Coordinates of C-alpha atoms in Angstrom, one line a residue:
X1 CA 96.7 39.1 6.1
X2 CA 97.9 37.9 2.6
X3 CA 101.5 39.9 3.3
X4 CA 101.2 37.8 6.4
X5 CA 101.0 34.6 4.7
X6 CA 103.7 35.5 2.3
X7 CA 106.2 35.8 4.8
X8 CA 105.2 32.5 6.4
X9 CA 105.5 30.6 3.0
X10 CA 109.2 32.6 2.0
X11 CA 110.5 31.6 5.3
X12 CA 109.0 28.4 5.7
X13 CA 107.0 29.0 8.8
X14 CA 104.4 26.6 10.0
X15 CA 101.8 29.2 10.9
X16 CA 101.4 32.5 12.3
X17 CA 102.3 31.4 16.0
X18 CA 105.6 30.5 14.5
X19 CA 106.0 33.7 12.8
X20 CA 105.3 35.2 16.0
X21 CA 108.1 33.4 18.2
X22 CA 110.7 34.0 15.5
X23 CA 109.9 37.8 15.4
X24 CA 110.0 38.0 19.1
X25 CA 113.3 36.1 19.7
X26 CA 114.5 38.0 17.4
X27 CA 113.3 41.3 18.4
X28 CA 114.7 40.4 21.9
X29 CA 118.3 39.3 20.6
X30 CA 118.6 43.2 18.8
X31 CA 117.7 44.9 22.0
X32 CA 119.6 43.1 24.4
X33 CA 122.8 42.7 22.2
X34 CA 123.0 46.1 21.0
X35 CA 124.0 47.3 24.6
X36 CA 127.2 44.6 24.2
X37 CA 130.6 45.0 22.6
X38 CA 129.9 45.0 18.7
X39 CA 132.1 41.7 18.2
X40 CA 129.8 40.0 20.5
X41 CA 126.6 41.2 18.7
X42 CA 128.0 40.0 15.4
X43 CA 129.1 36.3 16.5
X44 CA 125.2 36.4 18.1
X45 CA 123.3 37.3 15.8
X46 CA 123.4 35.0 12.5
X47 CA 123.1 36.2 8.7
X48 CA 119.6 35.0 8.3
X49 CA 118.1 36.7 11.6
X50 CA 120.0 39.9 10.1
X51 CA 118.3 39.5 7.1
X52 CA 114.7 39.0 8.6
X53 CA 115.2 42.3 11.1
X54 CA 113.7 44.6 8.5
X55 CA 110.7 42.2 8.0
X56 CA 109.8 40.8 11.1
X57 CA 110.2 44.0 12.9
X58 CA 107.7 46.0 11.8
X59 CA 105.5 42.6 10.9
X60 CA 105.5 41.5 14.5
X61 CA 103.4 44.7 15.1
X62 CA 100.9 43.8 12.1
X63 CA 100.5 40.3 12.8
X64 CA 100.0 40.7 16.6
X65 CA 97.6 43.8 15.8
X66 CA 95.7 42.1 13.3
X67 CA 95.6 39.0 15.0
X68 CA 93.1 38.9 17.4
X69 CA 92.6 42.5 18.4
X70 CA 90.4 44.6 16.4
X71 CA 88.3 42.3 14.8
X72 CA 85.4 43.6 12.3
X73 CA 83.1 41.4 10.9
X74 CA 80.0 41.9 9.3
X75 CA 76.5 40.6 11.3
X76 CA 75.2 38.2 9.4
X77 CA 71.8 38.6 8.2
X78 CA 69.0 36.2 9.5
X79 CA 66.1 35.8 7.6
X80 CA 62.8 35.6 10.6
X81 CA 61.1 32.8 8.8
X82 CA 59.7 32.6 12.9
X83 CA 57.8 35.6 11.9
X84 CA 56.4 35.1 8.4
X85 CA 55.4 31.0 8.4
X86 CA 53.7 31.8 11.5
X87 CA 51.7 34.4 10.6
X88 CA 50.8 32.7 7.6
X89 CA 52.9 34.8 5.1
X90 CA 54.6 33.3 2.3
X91 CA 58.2 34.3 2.1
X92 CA 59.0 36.7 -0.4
X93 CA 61.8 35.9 -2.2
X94 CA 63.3 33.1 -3.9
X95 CA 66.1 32.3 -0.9
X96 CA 63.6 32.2 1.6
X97 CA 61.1 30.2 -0.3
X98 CA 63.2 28.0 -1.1
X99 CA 64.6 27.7 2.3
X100 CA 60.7 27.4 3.7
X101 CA 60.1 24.6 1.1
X102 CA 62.5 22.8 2.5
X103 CA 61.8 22.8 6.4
X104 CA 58.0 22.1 5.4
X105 CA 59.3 18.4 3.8
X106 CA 61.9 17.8 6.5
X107 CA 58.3 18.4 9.3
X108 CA 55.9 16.3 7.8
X109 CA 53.9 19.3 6.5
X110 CA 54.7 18.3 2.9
X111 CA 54.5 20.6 -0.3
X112 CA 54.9 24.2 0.8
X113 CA 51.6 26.3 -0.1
X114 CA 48.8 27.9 0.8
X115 CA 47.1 24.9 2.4
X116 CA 49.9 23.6 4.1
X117 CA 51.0 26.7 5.0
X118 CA 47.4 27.2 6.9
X119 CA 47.8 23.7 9.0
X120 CA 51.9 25.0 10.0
X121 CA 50.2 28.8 10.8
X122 CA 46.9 27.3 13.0
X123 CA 49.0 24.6 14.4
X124 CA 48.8 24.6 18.4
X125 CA 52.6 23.7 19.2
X126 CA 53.3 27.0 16.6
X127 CA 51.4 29.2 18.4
X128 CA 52.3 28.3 21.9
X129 CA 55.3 30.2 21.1
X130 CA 55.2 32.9 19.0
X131 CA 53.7 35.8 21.8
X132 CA 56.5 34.7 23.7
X133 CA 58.9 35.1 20.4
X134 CA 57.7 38.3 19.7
X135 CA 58.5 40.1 22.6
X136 CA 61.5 38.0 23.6
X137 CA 63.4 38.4 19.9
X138 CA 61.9 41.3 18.8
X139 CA 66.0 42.3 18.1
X140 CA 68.1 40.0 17.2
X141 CA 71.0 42.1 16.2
X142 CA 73.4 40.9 19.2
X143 CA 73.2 37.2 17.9
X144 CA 73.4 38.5 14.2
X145 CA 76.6 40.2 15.6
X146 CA 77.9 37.3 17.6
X147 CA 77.3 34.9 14.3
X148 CA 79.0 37.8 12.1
X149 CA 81.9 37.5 14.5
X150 CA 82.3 33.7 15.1
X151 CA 81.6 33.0 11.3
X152 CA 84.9 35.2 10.3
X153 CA 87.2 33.7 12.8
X154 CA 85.3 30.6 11.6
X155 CA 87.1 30.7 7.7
X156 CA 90.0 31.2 9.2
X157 CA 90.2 28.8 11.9
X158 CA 88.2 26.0 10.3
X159 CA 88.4 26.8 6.5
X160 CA 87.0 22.8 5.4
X161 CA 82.8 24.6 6.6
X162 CA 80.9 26.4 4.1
X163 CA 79.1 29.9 6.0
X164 CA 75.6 28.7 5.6
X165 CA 73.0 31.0 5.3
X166 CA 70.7 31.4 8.3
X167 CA 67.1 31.2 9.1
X168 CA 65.3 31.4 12.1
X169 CA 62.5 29.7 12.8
X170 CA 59.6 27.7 15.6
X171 CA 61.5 24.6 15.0
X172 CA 59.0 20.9 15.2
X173 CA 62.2 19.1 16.2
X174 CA 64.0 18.4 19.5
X175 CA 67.2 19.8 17.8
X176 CA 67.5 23.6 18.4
X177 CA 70.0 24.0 15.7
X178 CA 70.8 22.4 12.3
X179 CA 71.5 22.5 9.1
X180 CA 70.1 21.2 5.3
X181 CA 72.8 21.5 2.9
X182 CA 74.2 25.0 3.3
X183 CA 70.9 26.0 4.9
X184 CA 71.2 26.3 8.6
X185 CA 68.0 26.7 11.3
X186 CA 68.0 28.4 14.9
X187 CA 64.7 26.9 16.5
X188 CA 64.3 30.0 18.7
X189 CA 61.8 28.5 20.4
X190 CA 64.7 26.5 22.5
X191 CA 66.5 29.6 23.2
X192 CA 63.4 31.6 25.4
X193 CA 65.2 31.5 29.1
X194 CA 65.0 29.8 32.1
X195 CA 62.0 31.2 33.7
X196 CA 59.8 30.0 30.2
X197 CA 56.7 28.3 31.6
X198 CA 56.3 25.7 28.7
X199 CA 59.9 24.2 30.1
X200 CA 59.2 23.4 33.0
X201 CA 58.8 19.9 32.6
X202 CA 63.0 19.7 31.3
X203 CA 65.6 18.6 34.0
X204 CA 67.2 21.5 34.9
X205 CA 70.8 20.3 32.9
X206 CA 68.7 20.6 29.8
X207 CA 66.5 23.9 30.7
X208 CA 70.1 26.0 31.6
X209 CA 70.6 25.5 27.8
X210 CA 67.7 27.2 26.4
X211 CA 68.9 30.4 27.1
X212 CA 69.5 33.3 24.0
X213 CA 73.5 33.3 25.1
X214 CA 73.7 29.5 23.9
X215 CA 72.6 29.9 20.1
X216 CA 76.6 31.2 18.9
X217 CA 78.0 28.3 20.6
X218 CA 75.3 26.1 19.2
X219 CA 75.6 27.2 15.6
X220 CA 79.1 26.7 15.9
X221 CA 79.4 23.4 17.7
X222 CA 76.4 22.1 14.9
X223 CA 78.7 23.5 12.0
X224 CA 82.0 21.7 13.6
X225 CA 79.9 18.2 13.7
X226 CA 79.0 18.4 10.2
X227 CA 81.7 19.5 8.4
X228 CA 84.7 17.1 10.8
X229 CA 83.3 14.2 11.8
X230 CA 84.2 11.9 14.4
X231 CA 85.5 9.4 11.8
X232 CA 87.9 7.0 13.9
X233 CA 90.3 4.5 11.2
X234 CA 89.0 1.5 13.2
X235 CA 86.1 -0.3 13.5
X236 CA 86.0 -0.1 17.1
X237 CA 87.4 3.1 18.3
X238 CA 88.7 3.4 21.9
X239 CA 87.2 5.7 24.6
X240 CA 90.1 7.9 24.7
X241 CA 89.5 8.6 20.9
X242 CA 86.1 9.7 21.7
X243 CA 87.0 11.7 24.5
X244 CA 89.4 13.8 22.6
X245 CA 87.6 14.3 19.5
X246 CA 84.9 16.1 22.1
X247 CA 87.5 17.8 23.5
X248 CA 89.2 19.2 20.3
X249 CA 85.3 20.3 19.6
X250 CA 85.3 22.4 23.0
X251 CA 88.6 23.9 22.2
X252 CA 87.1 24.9 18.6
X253 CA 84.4 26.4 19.5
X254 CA 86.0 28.6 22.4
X255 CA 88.4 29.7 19.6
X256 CA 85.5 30.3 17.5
X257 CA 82.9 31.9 20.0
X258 CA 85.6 33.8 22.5
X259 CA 84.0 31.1 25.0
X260 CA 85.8 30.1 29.0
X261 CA 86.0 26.1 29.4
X262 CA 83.9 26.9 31.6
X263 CA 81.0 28.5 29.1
X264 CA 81.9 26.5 26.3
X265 CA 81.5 23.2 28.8
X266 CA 78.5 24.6 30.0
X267 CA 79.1 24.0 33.5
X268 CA 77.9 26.6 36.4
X269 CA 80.6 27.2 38.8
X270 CA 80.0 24.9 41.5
X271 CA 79.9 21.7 38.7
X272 CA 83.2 23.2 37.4
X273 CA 85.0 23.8 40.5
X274 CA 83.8 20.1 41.3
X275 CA 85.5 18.5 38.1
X276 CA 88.9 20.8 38.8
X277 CA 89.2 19.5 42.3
X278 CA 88.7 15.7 41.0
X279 CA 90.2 15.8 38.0
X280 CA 93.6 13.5 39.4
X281 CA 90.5 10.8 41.2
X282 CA 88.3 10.8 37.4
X283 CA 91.7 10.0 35.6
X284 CA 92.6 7.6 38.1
X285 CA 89.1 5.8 37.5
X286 CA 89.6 5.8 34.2
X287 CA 92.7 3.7 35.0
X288 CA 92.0 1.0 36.9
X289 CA 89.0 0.7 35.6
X290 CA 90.4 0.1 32.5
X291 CA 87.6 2.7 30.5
X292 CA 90.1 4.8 29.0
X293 CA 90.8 2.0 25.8
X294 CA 87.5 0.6 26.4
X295 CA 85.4 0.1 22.4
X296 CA 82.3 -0.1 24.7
X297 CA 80.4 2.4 22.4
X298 CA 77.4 2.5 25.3
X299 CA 80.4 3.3 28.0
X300 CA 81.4 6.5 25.6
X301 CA 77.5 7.9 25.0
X302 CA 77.4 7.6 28.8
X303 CA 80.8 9.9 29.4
X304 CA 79.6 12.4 26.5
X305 CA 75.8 12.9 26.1
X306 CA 74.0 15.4 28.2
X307 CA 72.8 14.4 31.5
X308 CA 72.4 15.4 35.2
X309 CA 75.6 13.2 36.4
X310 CA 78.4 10.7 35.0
X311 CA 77.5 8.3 37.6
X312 CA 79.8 5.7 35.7
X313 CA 82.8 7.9 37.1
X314 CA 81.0 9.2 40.0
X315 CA 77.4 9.8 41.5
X316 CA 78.6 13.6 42.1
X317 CA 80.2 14.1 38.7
X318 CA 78.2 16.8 36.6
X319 CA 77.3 15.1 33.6
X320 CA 79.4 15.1 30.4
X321 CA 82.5 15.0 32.2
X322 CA 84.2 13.1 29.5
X323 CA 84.0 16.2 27.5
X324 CA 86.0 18.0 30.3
X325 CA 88.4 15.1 30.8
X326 CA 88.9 15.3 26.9
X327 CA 89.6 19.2 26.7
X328 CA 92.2 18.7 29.8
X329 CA 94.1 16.7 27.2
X330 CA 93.8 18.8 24.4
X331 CA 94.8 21.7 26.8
X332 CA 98.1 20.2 27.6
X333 CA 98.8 18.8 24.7
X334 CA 98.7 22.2 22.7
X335 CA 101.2 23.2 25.6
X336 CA 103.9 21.1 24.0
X337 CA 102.7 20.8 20.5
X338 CA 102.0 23.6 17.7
X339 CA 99.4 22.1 15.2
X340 CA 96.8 24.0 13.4
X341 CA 93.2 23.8 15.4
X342 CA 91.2 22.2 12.8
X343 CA 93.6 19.2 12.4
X344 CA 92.9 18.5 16.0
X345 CA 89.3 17.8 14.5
X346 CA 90.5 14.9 12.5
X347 CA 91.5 11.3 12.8
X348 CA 95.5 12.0 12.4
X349 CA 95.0 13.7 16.0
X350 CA 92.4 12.0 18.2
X351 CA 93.1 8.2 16.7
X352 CA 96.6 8.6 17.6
X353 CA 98.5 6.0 19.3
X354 CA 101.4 9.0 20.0
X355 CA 98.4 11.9 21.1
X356 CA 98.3 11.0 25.0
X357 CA 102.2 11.0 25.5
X358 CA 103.1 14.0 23.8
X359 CA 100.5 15.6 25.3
X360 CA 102.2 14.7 28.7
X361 CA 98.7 14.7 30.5
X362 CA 99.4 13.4 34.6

């Protein structure tokens, strides 16, 4: 994609999606033209166009086969730290030990050896899980896959994150993913499905993410969080700043993960055909209620974090619907706007006075 790049820089093109349009328009000039009278075709089509024929001609092909279609990444390789600390193995080599080291301090089990090693391996809430762990990531080579695969579009779509290197492990904590540095840990003992007994006690909006199909997103939304911020200019940043920073997130990480709004969202179909029929009555709350430039922090958390409803919009509303009220946004404001997808991850975008009108949302 370097040749790719060239051209944009030579011709001063913004990106690849304007590289695209330009070949296209003028692909489309050549072929209707060439069936007119040749003084016509000459007035139409300018010097520079017939200078960037030869280029963009055959380039269109390139860019919109390599583009996209016919990605090949590499899996990435996860190192099964859920397999070895358990058992009461000490890891091998110097990345893994280091990496071990490092989740024994952050868990309270202190100085990583043979002792403490002993306590983590005989501990009861360690080996509640790993019979179930053996049998239920005995392969891991889809996820290694799916990582491989979200991690290349990942340099290209997000280029400010650092690929971590990734361990899996029976994670102490209530997050099931994240990250030390450039380390990053999957707690595979959130991802063990639906139907795991130990669960049970989870509301079902939380249990419906502890399923193996949520640790790509997962890694990718943690990764996002870290590496753009929600840093808003102001001291008290408005509701609508808030909602579209979560919604430039939802937009990354279906670029990043191949990921419907609906997936990504993590709706089921009835709570997503729900928020599409009200969508016109939430934004209309938003309104008169006068939420949408509210700096009530508490009023945001209640719009965003997980839950079974967002009863502050509506008892029936499936719970984070400011997230989908923030990706509608995003949605249409990349109808009418070409910006890159990472800067929609920073304050220039979502702390915007000028963001809601040219999005032209309702």
């Amino acid at each position: 994609m370097t040749f790719v790049r060239l051209i944009c820089e030579v011709f001063q093109f913004k990106n690849y999606a304007n590289l695209a349009k330009v070949s296209i328009n003028v692909i489309l000039q050549v072929n209707f033209y060439a069936y007119m009278p040749k003084n016509i075709y000459f007035w139409t089509i300018n010097f520079k166009n017939m200078r960037l024929i030869g280029i963009l001609v055959p380039l269109l092909s390139l860019l919109l086969g390599g583009c996209g279609r016919n990605e090949e990444y590499e899996p990435v390789e996860i190192s099964r730290l859920d397999q070895t600390l358990p058992a009461g193995v000490m890891p091998d080599n110097a990345e893994e030990l280091n990496a071990a080291k490092t989740l024994f301090k952050l868990s309270g089990y202190g100085e990583l050896n043979d002792s403490s090693l002993a306590v983590y391996s005989g501990s009861p809430s360690i080996k509640l899980h790993t019979e179930t762990l053996d049998k239920y990531f005995s392969d891991i080579s889809d996820i290694e896959a799916g990582l491989g695969k979200m991690f290349g579009r990942m340099e290209r779509i997000c280029p400010e994150i650092t690929i971590p290197k990734v361990y899996a492990i029976i994670s102490p904590f209530n997050q099931s993913v994240f990250t030390v540095d450039t380390l990053l840990y999957i707690g595979v003992n959130h991802y063990l499905g639906l139907g795991y007994k130990p669960y049970d006690y989870f509301p079902e909006f939380i249990r419906r993410t502890k399923v193996r199909e949520r640790i790509v997103p997962d890694v990718a939304e943690t990764l996002i969080r870290k590496y753009y911020e929600y840093k808003p200019t102001g001291d008290y940043p408005t509701l609508l700043s808030r909602l579209l920073y979560e919604g430039a997130i939802v937009d990354a990480v279906m670029r990043l993960t191949g990921q419907t709004e609906r997936e990504a969202l993590g709706y089921n179909e009835k709570e997503m055909e729900w928020l599409e029929d009200n969508e016109k009555k939430i934004w209309e709350t938003l309104i008169t209620r006068k939420m949408l430039y509210s700096t009530d922090e508490t009023l945001a958390m209640r719009l965003i974090s997980p839950s079974a409803s967002t009863s502050v919009l509506n008892i029936d509303a499936p719970g984070r619907a400011g997230r989908y009220m923030g990706y509608r946004i995003v949605h249409e404001y990349l109808k009418h706007n070409d910006v890159a997808p990472d800067r929609l991850l920073t304050p220039q975008f979502y702390d915007s006075p000028k963001t809601l009108q040219e999005s032209r949302y309702h």
